[in-house]
PDB file of C-alpha atoms and ligand atoms in Angstrom:
ATOM      1  CA  MET E   7     -55.948-147.876  32.592  1.00 74.00           C
ATOM      2  CA  ALA E   8     -56.056-147.393  36.274  1.00 94.00           C
ATOM      3  CA  ILE E   9     -54.315-148.184  39.429  1.00 97.00           C
ATOM      4  CA  ARG E  10     -56.578-150.352  41.618  1.00 97.00           C
ATOM      5  CA  PRO E  11     -56.483-150.846  45.314  1.00 97.00           C
ATOM      6  CA  LEU E  12     -54.531-153.879  46.467  1.00 97.00           C
ATOM      7  CA  THR E  13     -56.257-156.607  48.662  1.00 97.00           C
ATOM      8  CA  MET E  14     -54.631-157.301  51.830  1.00 97.00           C
ATOM      9  CA  MET E  15     -53.802-160.701  53.533  1.00 96.00           C
ATOM     10  CA  ASP E  16     -56.867-160.852  55.622  1.00 96.00           C
ATOM     11  CA  ASN E  17     -59.161-160.704  52.545  1.00 98.00           C
ATOM     12  CA  PRO E  18     -60.612-164.167  51.654  1.00 98.00           C
ATOM     13  CA  VAL E  19     -60.165-163.649  47.906  1.00 98.00           C
ATOM     14  CA  LEU E  20     -56.355-164.390  48.559  1.00 98.00           C
ATOM     15  CA  HIS E  21     -57.024-167.704  50.037  1.00 98.00           C
ATOM     16  CA  ARG E  22     -59.435-169.302  47.393  1.00 98.00           C
ATOM     17  CA  LYS E  23     -58.636-170.686  43.992  1.00 98.00           C
ATOM     18  CA  ALA E  24     -59.309-168.210  41.339  1.00 98.00           C
ATOM     19  CA  LYS E  25     -61.530-169.113  38.323  1.00 98.00           C
ATOM     20  CA  ARG E  26     -60.304-169.942  34.919  1.00 98.00           C
ATOM     21  CA  VAL E  27     -60.725-167.371  32.172  1.00 98.00           C
ATOM     22  CA  ARG E  28     -62.944-168.743  29.469  1.00 97.00           C
ATOM     23  CA  THR E  29     -62.890-165.850  27.091  1.00 98.00           C
ATOM     24  CA  ILE E  30     -60.261-163.257  26.766  1.00 98.00           C
ATOM     25  CA  ASP E  31     -62.609-160.393  26.040  1.00 98.00           C
ATOM     26  CA  ASP E  32     -62.151-156.597  26.424  1.00 98.00           C
ATOM     27  CA  SER E  33     -62.956-156.808  30.203  1.00 98.00           C
ATOM     28  CA  ILE E  34     -59.983-159.140  30.550  1.00 98.00           C
ATOM     29  CA  GLN E  35     -57.723-156.789  28.343  1.00 98.00           C
ATOM     30  CA  LYS E  36     -58.735-153.817  30.717  1.00 98.00           C
ATOM     31  CA  LEU E  37     -58.039-156.050  33.754  1.00 98.00           C
ATOM     32  CA  ILE E  38     -54.518-156.875  32.360  1.00 98.00           C
ATOM     33  CA  ASP E  39     -53.754-153.126  31.642  1.00 98.00           C
ATOM     34  CA  ASP E  40     -54.996-152.077  35.102  1.00 98.00           C
ATOM     35  CA  MET E  41     -52.785-155.007  36.671  1.00 98.00           C
ATOM     36  CA  ILE E  42     -49.824-153.748  34.853  1.00 98.00           C
ATOM     37  CA  ASP E  43     -50.410-150.230  36.005  1.00 97.00           C
ATOM     38  CA  THR E  44     -50.849-151.297  39.716  1.00 97.00           C
ATOM     39  CA  MET E  45     -47.836-153.599  39.549  1.00 95.00           C
ATOM     40  CA  ARG E  46     -45.736-150.628  38.315  1.00 94.00           C
ATOM     41  CA  ASP E  47     -47.277-148.131  40.800  1.00 94.00           C
ATOM     42  CA  THR E  48     -46.293-150.643  43.739  1.00 91.00           C
ATOM     43  CA  GLY E  49     -42.762-151.224  42.317  1.00 88.00           C
ATOM     44  CA  GLY E  50     -43.493-155.006  42.682  1.00 91.00           C
ATOM     45  CA  ALA E  51     -42.218-157.627  40.243  1.00 94.00           C
ATOM     46  CA  GLY E  52     -45.546-159.327  39.737  1.00 97.00           C
ATOM     47  CA  LEU E  53     -49.217-159.215  40.449  1.00 97.00           C
ATOM     48  CA  ALA E  54     -52.072-161.687  40.293  1.00 98.00           C
ATOM     49  CA  ALA E  55     -55.754-160.623  39.877  1.00 98.00           C
ATOM     50  CA  PRO E  56     -56.835-161.778  43.288  1.00 98.00           C
ATOM     51  CA  GLN E  57     -54.585-159.126  44.579  1.00 98.00           C
ATOM     52  CA  ILE E  58     -56.887-156.449  43.208  1.00 98.00           C
ATOM     53  CA  GLY E  59     -59.963-158.370  44.287  1.00 98.00           C
ATOM     54  CA  VAL E  60     -60.641-160.085  41.218  1.00 98.00           C
ATOM     55  CA  PRO E  61     -61.034-163.807  41.499  1.00 98.00           C
ATOM     56  CA  LEU E  62     -59.704-164.849  38.041  1.00 98.00           C
ATOM     57  CA  GLN E  63     -56.564-166.582  36.854  1.00 98.00           C
ATOM     58  CA  VAL E  64     -54.472-163.898  35.463  1.00 98.00           C
ATOM     59  CA  VAL E  65     -50.928-162.776  36.344  1.00 98.00           C
ATOM     60  CA  VAL E  66     -48.477-160.153  35.128  1.00 98.00           C
ATOM     61  CA  ILE E  67     -44.758-160.282  35.804  1.00 97.00           C
ATOM     62  CA  GLU E  68     -42.261-157.575  35.132  1.00 96.00           C
ATOM     63  CA  ILE E  69     -38.673-158.414  35.889  1.00 93.00           C
ATOM     64  CA  PRO E  70     -36.309-155.284  35.638  1.00 88.00           C
ATOM     65  CA  ASP E  71     -35.064-154.735  32.034  1.00 88.00           C
ATOM     66  CA  GLU E  72     -37.390-157.393  30.588  1.00 92.00           C
ATOM     67  CA  ASP E  73     -40.777-157.258  28.922  1.00 94.00           C
ATOM     68  CA  VAL E  74     -44.015-157.727  30.826  1.00 97.00           C
ATOM     69  CA  VAL E  75     -45.156-161.348  30.963  1.00 97.00           C
ATOM     70  CA  THR E  76     -48.939-161.829  30.974  1.00 98.00           C
ATOM     71  CA  LEU E  77     -50.152-165.288  31.700  1.00 98.00           C
ATOM     72  CA  ILE E  78     -53.767-166.445  31.588  1.00 98.00           C
ATOM     73  CA  ASN E  79     -54.826-169.599  33.320  1.00 98.00           C
ATOM     74  CA  PRO E  80     -51.175-170.442  34.331  1.00 98.00           C
ATOM     75  CA  GLU E  81     -49.984-173.844  35.434  1.00 98.00           C
ATOM     76  CA  LEU E  82     -46.508-175.193  36.494  1.00 98.00           C
ATOM     77  CA  VAL E  83     -45.780-178.068  34.198  1.00 98.00           C
ATOM     78  CA  LYS E  84     -42.007-178.794  35.221  1.00 98.00           C
ATOM     79  CA  THR E  85     -39.958-178.144  38.173  1.00 98.00           C
ATOM     80  CA  SER E  86     -36.430-178.872  39.178  1.00 98.00           C
ATOM     81  CA  GLY E  87     -33.874-177.948  42.020  1.00 98.00           C
ATOM     82  CA  GLU E  88     -34.814-176.281  45.172  1.00 96.00           C
ATOM     83  CA  ARG E  89     -33.490-173.262  47.048  1.00 93.00           C
ATOM     84  CA  GLU E  90     -34.510-171.023  49.903  1.00 92.00           C
ATOM     85  CA  MET E  91     -35.640-167.542  48.888  1.00 89.00           C
ATOM     86  CA  VAL E  92     -36.427-164.401  50.752  1.00 91.00           C
ATOM     87  CA  GLU E  93     -39.744-163.113  49.479  1.00 92.00           C
ATOM     88  CA  GLY E  94     -42.396-160.598  50.309  1.00 93.00           C
ATOM     89  CA  CYS E  95     -45.884-160.031  49.088  1.00 95.00           C
ATOM     90  CA  LEU E  96     -47.535-156.528  48.219  1.00 94.00           C
ATOM     91  CA  SER E  97     -50.537-157.877  50.121  1.00 95.00           C
ATOM     92  CA  LEU E  98     -48.408-158.140  53.340  1.00 93.00           C
ATOM     93  CA  PRO E  99     -46.303-154.927  53.171  1.00 90.00           C
ATOM     94  CA  GLY E 100     -43.384-154.621  55.683  1.00 89.00           C
ATOM     95  CA  TYR E 101     -42.668-158.353  55.979  1.00 92.00           C
ATOM     96  CA  ARG E 102     -40.311-161.016  54.390  1.00 92.00           C
ATOM     97  CA  GLY E 103     -40.076-164.674  54.786  1.00 93.00           C
ATOM     98  CA  GLU E 104     -37.811-167.305  53.806  1.00 92.00           C
ATOM     99  CA  VAL E 105     -39.486-170.009  51.733  1.00 94.00           C
ATOM    100  CA  LYS E 106     -38.287-172.940  49.718  1.00 95.00           C
ATOM    101  CA  ARG E 107     -38.912-172.679  45.982  1.00 96.00           C
ATOM    102  CA  TRP E 108     -38.032-174.540  42.813  1.00 97.00           C
ATOM    103  CA  GLU E 109     -34.876-173.357  41.167  1.00 97.00           C
ATOM    104  CA  SER E 110     -36.107-173.712  37.595  1.00 98.00           C
ATOM    105  CA  VAL E 111     -39.767-174.020  36.446  1.00 98.00           C
ATOM    106  CA  THR E 112     -41.601-174.323  33.115  1.00 98.00           C
ATOM    107  CA  ALA E 113     -45.121-172.679  33.192  1.00 98.00           C
ATOM    108  CA  LYS E 114     -47.801-172.782  30.676  1.00 98.00           C
ATOM    109  CA  GLY E 115     -50.759-170.548  30.006  1.00 98.00           C
ATOM    110  CA  ARG E 116     -52.254-168.203  27.538  1.00 98.00           C
ATOM    111  CA  ASP E 117     -50.865-164.688  26.616  1.00 98.00           C
ATOM    112  CA  ARG E 118     -53.194-161.764  26.255  1.00 98.00           C
ATOM    113  CA  SER E 119     -53.732-162.536  22.625  1.00 98.00           C
ATOM    114  CA  GLY E 120     -55.005-165.973  23.517  1.00 98.00           C
ATOM    115  CA  LYS E 121     -52.050-167.764  22.191  1.00 98.00           C
ATOM    116  CA  ALA E 122     -50.872-170.980  24.161  1.00 98.00           C
ATOM    117  CA  ILE E 123     -47.450-170.228  25.704  1.00 97.00           C
ATOM    118  CA  ARG E 124     -44.861-172.043  27.700  1.00 98.00           C
ATOM    119  CA  ILE E 125     -42.107-170.239  29.684  1.00 97.00           C
ATOM    120  CA  LYS E 126     -38.908-171.925  30.961  1.00 97.00           C
ATOM    121  CA  ALA E 127     -37.482-169.745  33.689  1.00 96.00           C
ATOM    122  CA  ASP E 128     -34.957-169.668  36.568  1.00 94.00           C
ATOM    123  CA  GLY E 129     -33.517-167.037  38.816  1.00 92.00           C
ATOM    124  CA  LEU E 130     -36.102-164.096  39.796  1.00 92.00           C
ATOM    125  CA  LEU E 131     -38.542-164.954  36.974  1.00 95.00           C
ATOM    126  CA  ALA E 132     -38.947-168.603  38.299  1.00 96.00           C
ATOM    127  CA  HIS E 133     -39.280-167.253  41.745  1.00 95.00           C
ATOM    128  CA  VAL E 134     -41.880-164.637  40.757  1.00 96.00           C
ATOM    129  CA  LEU E 135     -43.885-167.126  38.542  1.00 97.00           C
ATOM    130  CA  GLN E 136     -44.248-169.611  41.640  1.00 98.00           C
ATOM    131  CA  HIS E 137     -45.375-166.664  43.837  1.00 97.00           C
ATOM    132  CA  GLU E 138     -48.029-165.495  41.424  1.00 98.00           C
ATOM    133  CA  ILE E 139     -49.331-169.018  40.417  1.00 98.00           C
ATOM    134  CA  ASP E 140     -49.716-169.795  44.200  1.00 98.00           C
ATOM    135  CA  HIS E 141     -51.837-166.564  44.347  1.00 98.00           C
ATOM    136  CA  ILE E 142     -53.989-168.055  41.518  1.00 98.00           C
ATOM    137  CA  ASN E 143     -54.400-171.228  43.537  1.00 98.00           C
ATOM    138  CA  GLY E 144     -55.358-169.244  46.906  1.00 98.00           C
ATOM    139  CA  ILE E 145     -51.817-169.890  48.365  1.00 98.00           C
ATOM    140  CA  VAL E 146     -49.692-167.184  49.874  1.00 97.00           C
ATOM    141  CA  TYR E 147     -45.901-167.344  50.755  1.00 95.00           C
ATOM    142  CA  ILE E 148     -46.576-167.419  54.388  1.00 94.00           C
ATOM    143  CA  ASP E 149     -48.525-170.714  53.964  1.00 95.00           C
ATOM    144  CA  HIS E 150     -44.948-172.194  52.948  1.00 93.00           C
ATOM    145  CA  LEU E 151     -43.029-171.029  56.011  1.00 92.00           C
ATOM    146  CA  GLU E 152     -41.664-173.909  58.006  1.00 88.00           C
ATOM    147  CA  SER E 153     -42.023-171.861  61.109  1.00 88.00           C
ATOM    148  CA  MET E 154     -42.751-168.288  62.121  1.00 86.00           C
ATOM    149  CA  ASP E 155     -39.030-167.671  62.831  1.00 87.00           C
ATOM    150  CA  LYS E 156     -38.736-167.566  59.030  1.00 88.00           C
ATOM    151  CA  LEU E 157     -40.930-164.388  58.946  1.00 91.00           C
ATOM    152  CA  TYR E 158     -39.591-161.047  59.893  1.00 89.00           C
ATOM    153  CA  LYS E 159     -40.396-157.272  59.685  1.00 91.00           C
ATOM    154  CA  ALA E 160     -38.670-155.548  56.863  1.00 86.00           C
ATOM    155  CA  GLU E 161     -38.781-151.914  55.659  1.00 75.00           C
ATOM    156  CA  PRO E 162     -41.078-151.572  52.594  1.00 63.00           C
ATOM    157  CA  THR E 163     -38.856-151.122  49.387  1.00 62.00           C
ATOM    158  CA  ASP E 164     -39.312-151.175  45.732  1.00 52.00           C
ATOM    159  CA  SER E 165     -37.208-154.348  45.557  1.00 60.00           C
ATOM    160  CA  PRO E 166     -38.550-157.077  43.323  1.00 57.00           C
ATOM    161  CA  GLU E 167     -38.693-159.385  46.384  1.00 69.00           C
ATOM    162  CA  GLU E 168     -42.270-158.323  46.632  1.00 80.00           C
ATOM    163  CA  SER E 169     -44.924-159.435  44.249  1.00 88.00           C
TER     164      SER E 169
HETATM  165 NI1   NI X 206     -47.946-161.607  46.502  1.00 86.45          NI
END
């Protein structure tokens, strides 16, 4: 278990599609453990492997008072509704932006034991799932901004707006 350094927005690893995980072996288990440690250390609500420089399709999410969700090779399979959300990214500290997100989503992937899972979510979990699955696809929230007026400076906080 270890806290790993975060990659920042200027790192190309955040702007490329990550590779699918073929075998969930010990190295993937260690990666997941390190991602959970790193997410908790930063106070963020989620983390994608490219954010620690690993170009693989692995995400972890921890919403306050809920169990950690680990998703390997995640994909959105259903979306509905739309709303504008304020969000930030651990890879761009000190900023927030307003972006349009789906209100409810269903995501599928595998858990860390390799079992196929589907997660139906709304609220914060739906929001963070979209942010993390974007990271897996080389997309960051600032790519969604309609204009730069929607990006502003904010105090770094431990709020779950960052992931
Ligand atoms: Ni992020």
